[in-house]
Amino acid sequence: MRVMLHACCGPCLIEPFDALVSEHDVTVCYANPNIHPLGEYQRRLQTLLDYADSRGIEVLEEPYDMVSWMRAVAGLEEDLSKRCKACFRLRLGMVADRAAALGYDAVATTLTVSPYQDPDSIRDAALAACEAAGIEYLDTDFRERYRDATQRSRELGMYRQNYCGCVLSDIEAQREREARRARRV
Ligand code: SF4
C-alpha cells in the first residue's frame, strides 16, 4: 500500500517508519500547525528533514497555519483531553486530505509511539479524519517501540523537545517542572 505517515517530529519518526516501510511504500507528511513558536516548528522540522535525508525518505510539509489550530481548539483550552483530540483531528485531517488528493491508499501517524498521548483519542480523530477524506486509516500502536525510539534518537544526537508542541503545553510543562523542583526543595 502507499501510506502517508503523519510525523510530529524526527525522534518519533524513527521507529514507526521502520515498522511500516518493510510492508508499505511510505511517504512522510509534516502537518503540525500546533507547534509554537515558529522557531520551534522549524527546529523540529529541520531535525526530521536531516534524519529523512540520511535515510532517503520523502517528506511533504503542510502549511504552518497556526490560526487553523487556534480555531480547532477554541473553547477547549482548559480541557486537555478535548483540546488534544481536536488538535489530532486537525493535523490528521490535513494529512488525510493530502493523501486522498494524491491517490494514496492509507494514512498512519507517529503520534501512537508516544506513551504521553491518549491512543483512543488519536484513533477516534484519525478515523473521523480518514472517513471524511475517503481514505483508510492504518490503525497502529507503536508504544512498545518508544524506548527504542528514545535511545536511537539520543544516539543520533537529535533535538528532543521537552513539551508537546502548542503554547499551552509549553506553559503546562514549565509548571510541571517548577512543581517538581519545588517538591525536591
Ligand atoms: S498538548 Fe499537544 S496534542 Fe494537546 S493540543 Fe497541545 S500540541 Fe496538541
mmCIF file of C-alpha atoms and ligand atoms in Angstrom:
data_model
loop_
_atom_site.group_PDB
_atom_site.id
_atom_site.type_symbol
_atom_site.label_atom_id
_atom_site.label_comp_id
_atom_site.label_asym_id
_atom_site.label_seq_id
_atom_site.Cartn_x
_atom_site.Cartn_y
_atom_site.Cartn_z
ATOM 1 C CA MET A 1 0.000 0.000 0.000
ATOM 2 C CA ARG A 2 1.028 3.606 -0.489
ATOM 3 C CA VAL A 3 0.900 5.048 3.009
ATOM 4 C CA MET A 4 1.170 8.692 4.053
ATOM 5 C CA LEU A 5 2.663 8.781 7.534
ATOM 6 C CA HIS A 6 1.913 11.852 9.602
ATOM 7 C CA ALA A 7 5.055 12.707 11.607
ATOM 8 C CA CYS A 8 5.065 15.034 14.607
ATOM 9 C CA CYS A 9 8.885 15.225 14.881
ATOM 10 C CA GLY A 10 12.124 13.452 13.972
ATOM 11 C CA PRO A 11 12.586 11.305 17.098
ATOM 12 C CA CYS A 12 9.025 9.971 16.808
ATOM 13 C CA LEU A 13 9.520 9.146 13.121
ATOM 14 C CA ILE A 14 12.341 6.630 13.556
ATOM 15 C CA GLU A 15 10.542 3.548 14.822
ATOM 16 C CA PRO A 16 7.114 3.933 13.166
ATOM 17 C CA PHE A 17 8.765 4.468 9.783
ATOM 18 C CA ASP A 18 10.874 1.324 10.179
ATOM 19 C CA ALA A 19 7.823 -0.638 11.276
ATOM 20 C CA LEU A 20 5.810 0.392 8.215
ATOM 21 C CA VAL A 21 8.399 0.544 5.453
ATOM 22 C CA SER A 22 9.017 -3.205 5.395
ATOM 23 C CA GLU A 23 5.446 -3.715 4.142
ATOM 24 C CA HIS A 24 4.427 -0.423 2.564
ATOM 25 C CA ASP A 25 5.550 2.402 0.315
ATOM 26 C CA VAL A 26 5.762 5.216 2.896
ATOM 27 C CA THR A 27 5.837 8.998 2.422
ATOM 28 C CA VAL A 28 6.137 11.241 5.476
ATOM 29 C CA CYS A 29 3.925 14.287 5.970
ATOM 30 C CA TYR A 30 4.811 17.020 8.483
ATOM 31 C CA ALA A 31 1.469 18.631 9.366
ATOM 32 C CA ASN A 32 1.851 20.375 12.692
ATOM 33 C CA PRO A 33 0.432 23.927 12.884
ATOM 34 C CA ASN A 34 0.006 23.335 16.621
ATOM 35 C CA ILE A 35 3.709 23.902 17.283
ATOM 36 C CA HIS A 36 4.634 27.210 18.890
ATOM 37 C CA PRO A 37 6.649 29.311 18.369
ATOM 38 C CA LEU A 38 7.654 29.314 14.698
ATOM 39 C CA GLY A 39 11.325 28.762 15.594
ATOM 40 C CA GLU A 40 10.387 25.583 17.455
ATOM 41 C CA TYR A 41 8.303 24.428 14.481
ATOM 42 C CA GLN A 42 11.281 24.962 12.181
ATOM 43 C CA ARG A 43 13.708 23.272 14.556
ATOM 44 C CA ARG A 44 11.552 20.144 14.773
ATOM 45 C CA LEU A 45 11.046 20.148 11.014
ATOM 46 C CA GLN A 46 14.775 20.505 10.330
ATOM 47 C CA THR A 47 15.552 17.656 12.728
ATOM 48 C CA LEU A 48 13.079 15.489 10.846
ATOM 49 C CA LEU A 49 14.425 16.557 7.433
ATOM 50 C CA ASP A 50 18.029 15.833 8.434
ATOM 51 C CA TYR A 51 17.050 12.329 9.505
ATOM 52 C CA ALA A 52 14.902 11.787 6.405
ATOM 53 C CA ASP A 53 17.786 12.931 4.164
ATOM 54 C CA SER A 54 20.111 10.434 5.806
ATOM 55 C CA ARG A 55 17.650 7.633 5.023
ATOM 56 C CA GLY A 56 16.359 8.801 1.639
ATOM 57 C CA ILE A 57 12.834 9.302 2.994
ATOM 58 C CA GLU A 58 10.419 11.513 1.052
ATOM 59 C CA VAL A 59 8.851 14.292 3.180
ATOM 60 C CA LEU A 60 5.922 16.585 2.395
ATOM 61 C CA GLU A 61 5.136 19.644 4.517
ATOM 62 C CA GLU A 62 1.686 21.065 5.102
ATOM 63 C CA PRO A 63 1.350 24.867 5.586
ATOM 64 C CA TYR A 64 2.104 26.289 9.021
ATOM 65 C CA ASP A 65 -1.345 27.759 9.617
ATOM 66 C CA MET A 66 -1.457 28.438 13.344
ATOM 67 C CA VAL A 67 -4.820 30.203 13.067
ATOM 68 C CA SER A 68 -6.373 26.918 11.924
ATOM 69 C CA TRP A 69 -5.062 25.306 15.116
ATOM 70 C CA MET A 70 -6.384 28.155 17.265
ATOM 71 C CA ARG A 71 -9.801 27.781 15.650
ATOM 72 C CA ALA A 72 -9.745 23.982 16.108
ATOM 73 C CA VAL A 73 -9.137 24.197 19.864
ATOM 74 C CA ALA A 74 -11.108 27.380 20.595
ATOM 75 C CA GLY A 75 -13.139 26.940 23.766
ATOM 76 C CA LEU A 76 -11.276 23.713 24.667
ATOM 77 C CA GLU A 77 -8.121 25.308 26.045
ATOM 78 C CA GLU A 78 -8.763 24.211 29.656
ATOM 79 C CA ASP A 79 -9.909 20.679 28.782
ATOM 80 C CA LEU A 80 -6.744 18.784 27.920
ATOM 81 C CA SER A 81 -8.497 15.675 26.626
ATOM 82 C CA LYS A 82 -10.841 17.528 24.259
ATOM 83 C CA ARG A 83 -8.172 20.001 23.239
ATOM 84 C CA CYS A 84 -5.731 17.283 22.215
ATOM 85 C CA LYS A 85 -8.402 15.329 20.361
ATOM 86 C CA ALA A 86 -9.304 18.435 18.370
ATOM 87 C CA CYS A 87 -5.599 19.005 17.692
ATOM 88 C CA PHE A 88 -5.175 15.415 16.432
ATOM 89 C CA ARG A 89 -8.273 15.758 14.273
ATOM 90 C CA LEU A 90 -6.959 18.909 12.623
ATOM 91 C CA ARG A 91 -3.491 17.543 11.872
ATOM 92 C CA LEU A 92 -4.666 14.119 10.741
ATOM 93 C CA GLY A 93 -7.369 15.766 8.650
ATOM 94 C CA MET A 94 -4.707 17.739 6.815
ATOM 95 C CA VAL A 95 -2.765 14.555 6.113
ATOM 96 C CA ALA A 96 -5.845 12.539 5.144
ATOM 97 C CA ASP A 97 -6.959 15.234 2.679
ATOM 98 C CA ARG A 98 -3.496 15.439 1.126
ATOM 99 C CA ALA A 99 -3.149 11.659 0.923
ATOM 100 C CA ALA A 100 -6.566 11.253 -0.692
ATOM 101 C CA ALA A 101 -5.846 14.024 -3.193
ATOM 102 C CA LEU A 102 -2.573 12.365 -4.190
ATOM 103 C CA GLY A 103 -4.110 8.907 -4.544
ATOM 104 C CA TYR A 104 -2.568 7.230 -1.507
ATOM 105 C CA ASP A 105 -4.193 4.110 -0.048
ATOM 106 C CA ALA A 106 -3.929 4.829 3.662
ATOM 107 C CA VAL A 107 -2.837 7.179 6.432
ATOM 108 C CA ALA A 108 -0.900 6.413 9.619
ATOM 109 C CA THR A 109 0.628 8.568 12.353
ATOM 110 C CA THR A 110 3.721 8.591 14.538
ATOM 111 C CA LEU A 111 1.633 10.019 17.393
ATOM 112 C CA THR A 112 0.935 6.487 18.609
ATOM 113 C CA VAL A 113 4.591 5.930 19.541
ATOM 114 C CA SER A 114 4.246 8.307 22.495
ATOM 115 C CA PRO A 115 3.098 6.935 25.858
ATOM 116 C CA TYR A 116 2.123 10.535 26.740
ATOM 117 C CA GLN A 117 -0.684 10.717 24.159
ATOM 118 C CA ASP A 118 -4.095 9.077 24.518
ATOM 119 C CA PRO A 119 -4.309 6.284 21.921
ATOM 120 C CA ASP A 120 -8.112 6.237 21.929
ATOM 121 C CA SER A 121 -8.278 9.952 21.136
ATOM 122 C CA ILE A 122 -5.754 9.514 18.344
ATOM 123 C CA ARG A 123 -7.726 6.600 16.887
ATOM 124 C CA ASP A 124 -11.072 8.444 17.096
ATOM 125 C CA ALA A 125 -9.615 11.558 15.496
ATOM 126 C CA ALA A 126 -7.831 9.578 12.788
ATOM 127 C CA LEU A 127 -10.880 7.519 11.900
ATOM 128 C CA ALA A 128 -13.045 10.643 11.648
ATOM 129 C CA ALA A 129 -10.436 12.414 9.517
ATOM 130 C CA CYS A 130 -9.942 9.457 7.194
ATOM 131 C CA GLU A 131 -13.641 8.799 6.837
ATOM 132 C CA ALA A 132 -14.211 12.436 5.875
ATOM 133 C CA ALA A 133 -11.421 12.255 3.287
ATOM 134 C CA GLY A 134 -12.456 8.839 1.988
ATOM 135 C CA ILE A 135 -9.200 7.052 2.795
ATOM 136 C CA GLU A 136 -8.225 4.118 5.013
ATOM 137 C CA TYR A 137 -6.665 4.631 8.442
ATOM 138 C CA LEU A 138 -3.876 2.219 9.264
ATOM 139 C CA ASP A 139 -4.576 1.716 12.954
ATOM 140 C CA THR A 140 -1.206 1.165 14.596
ATOM 141 C CA ASP A 141 0.073 1.276 18.159
ATOM 142 C CA PHE A 142 3.803 1.903 18.276
ATOM 143 C CA ARG A 143 4.118 2.492 22.033
ATOM 144 C CA GLU A 144 6.174 -0.647 22.640
ATOM 145 C CA ARG A 145 8.810 0.934 20.392
ATOM 146 C CA TYR A 146 9.034 4.153 22.424
ATOM 147 C CA ARG A 147 12.078 3.061 24.423
ATOM 148 C CA ASP A 148 13.982 2.170 21.245
ATOM 149 C CA ALA A 149 12.916 5.447 19.623
ATOM 150 C CA THR A 150 14.254 7.375 22.610
ATOM 151 C CA GLN A 151 17.533 5.505 22.638
ATOM 152 C CA ARG A 152 18.120 5.754 18.898
ATOM 153 C CA SER A 153 17.283 9.470 18.742
ATOM 154 C CA ARG A 154 19.727 10.116 21.623
ATOM 155 C CA GLU A 155 22.463 8.127 19.909
ATOM 156 C CA LEU A 156 21.889 10.155 16.739
ATOM 157 C CA GLY A 157 22.139 13.408 18.717
ATOM 158 C CA MET A 158 18.703 14.540 17.526
ATOM 159 C CA TYR A 159 16.968 17.533 19.060
ATOM 160 C CA ARG A 160 14.381 16.242 21.560
ATOM 161 C CA GLN A 161 11.785 18.759 22.687
ATOM 162 C CA ASN A 162 10.569 18.978 26.288
ATOM 163 C CA TYR A 163 6.943 19.920 25.610
ATOM 164 C CA CYS A 164 4.250 18.533 23.336
ATOM 165 C CA GLY A 165 4.027 21.443 20.917
ATOM 166 C CA CYS A 166 1.383 24.105 21.481
ATOM 167 C CA VAL A 167 1.858 27.233 23.564
ATOM 168 C CA LEU A 168 -0.433 25.792 26.236
ATOM 169 C CA SER A 169 1.598 22.592 26.516
ATOM 170 C CA ASP A 170 4.751 24.695 26.846
ATOM 171 C CA ILE A 171 3.238 26.563 29.797
ATOM 172 C CA GLU A 172 1.930 23.310 31.341
ATOM 173 C CA ALA A 173 5.317 21.617 31.016
ATOM 174 C CA GLN A 174 7.052 24.601 32.620
ATOM 175 C CA ARG A 175 4.599 24.488 35.532
ATOM 176 C CA GLU A 176 5.193 20.756 35.997
ATOM 177 C CA ARG A 177 8.965 21.266 36.041
ATOM 178 C CA GLU A 178 8.598 24.052 38.609
ATOM 179 C CA ALA A 179 6.331 21.887 40.768
ATOM 180 C CA ARG A 180 8.837 19.007 40.656
ATOM 181 C CA ARG A 181 11.642 21.415 41.595
ATOM 182 C CA ALA A 182 9.589 22.768 44.496
ATOM 183 C CA ARG A 183 8.879 19.228 45.768
ATOM 184 C CA ARG A 184 12.586 18.394 45.702
ATOM 185 C CA VAL A 185 13.392 21.542 47.704
HETATM 186 S S1 SF4 B 1 -0.820 19.336 24.208
HETATM 187 FE FE1 SF4 B 1 -0.034 18.523 22.251
HETATM 188 S S2 SF4 B 1 -1.704 17.292 21.374
HETATM 189 FE FE2 SF4 B 1 -2.560 18.606 23.004
HETATM 190 S S3 SF4 B 1 -3.282 20.460 21.955
HETATM 191 FE FE3 SF4 B 1 -1.201 20.889 22.619
HETATM 192 S S4 SF4 B 1 0.115 20.294 20.893
HETATM 193 FE FE4 SF4 B 1 -1.905 19.378 20.534
#
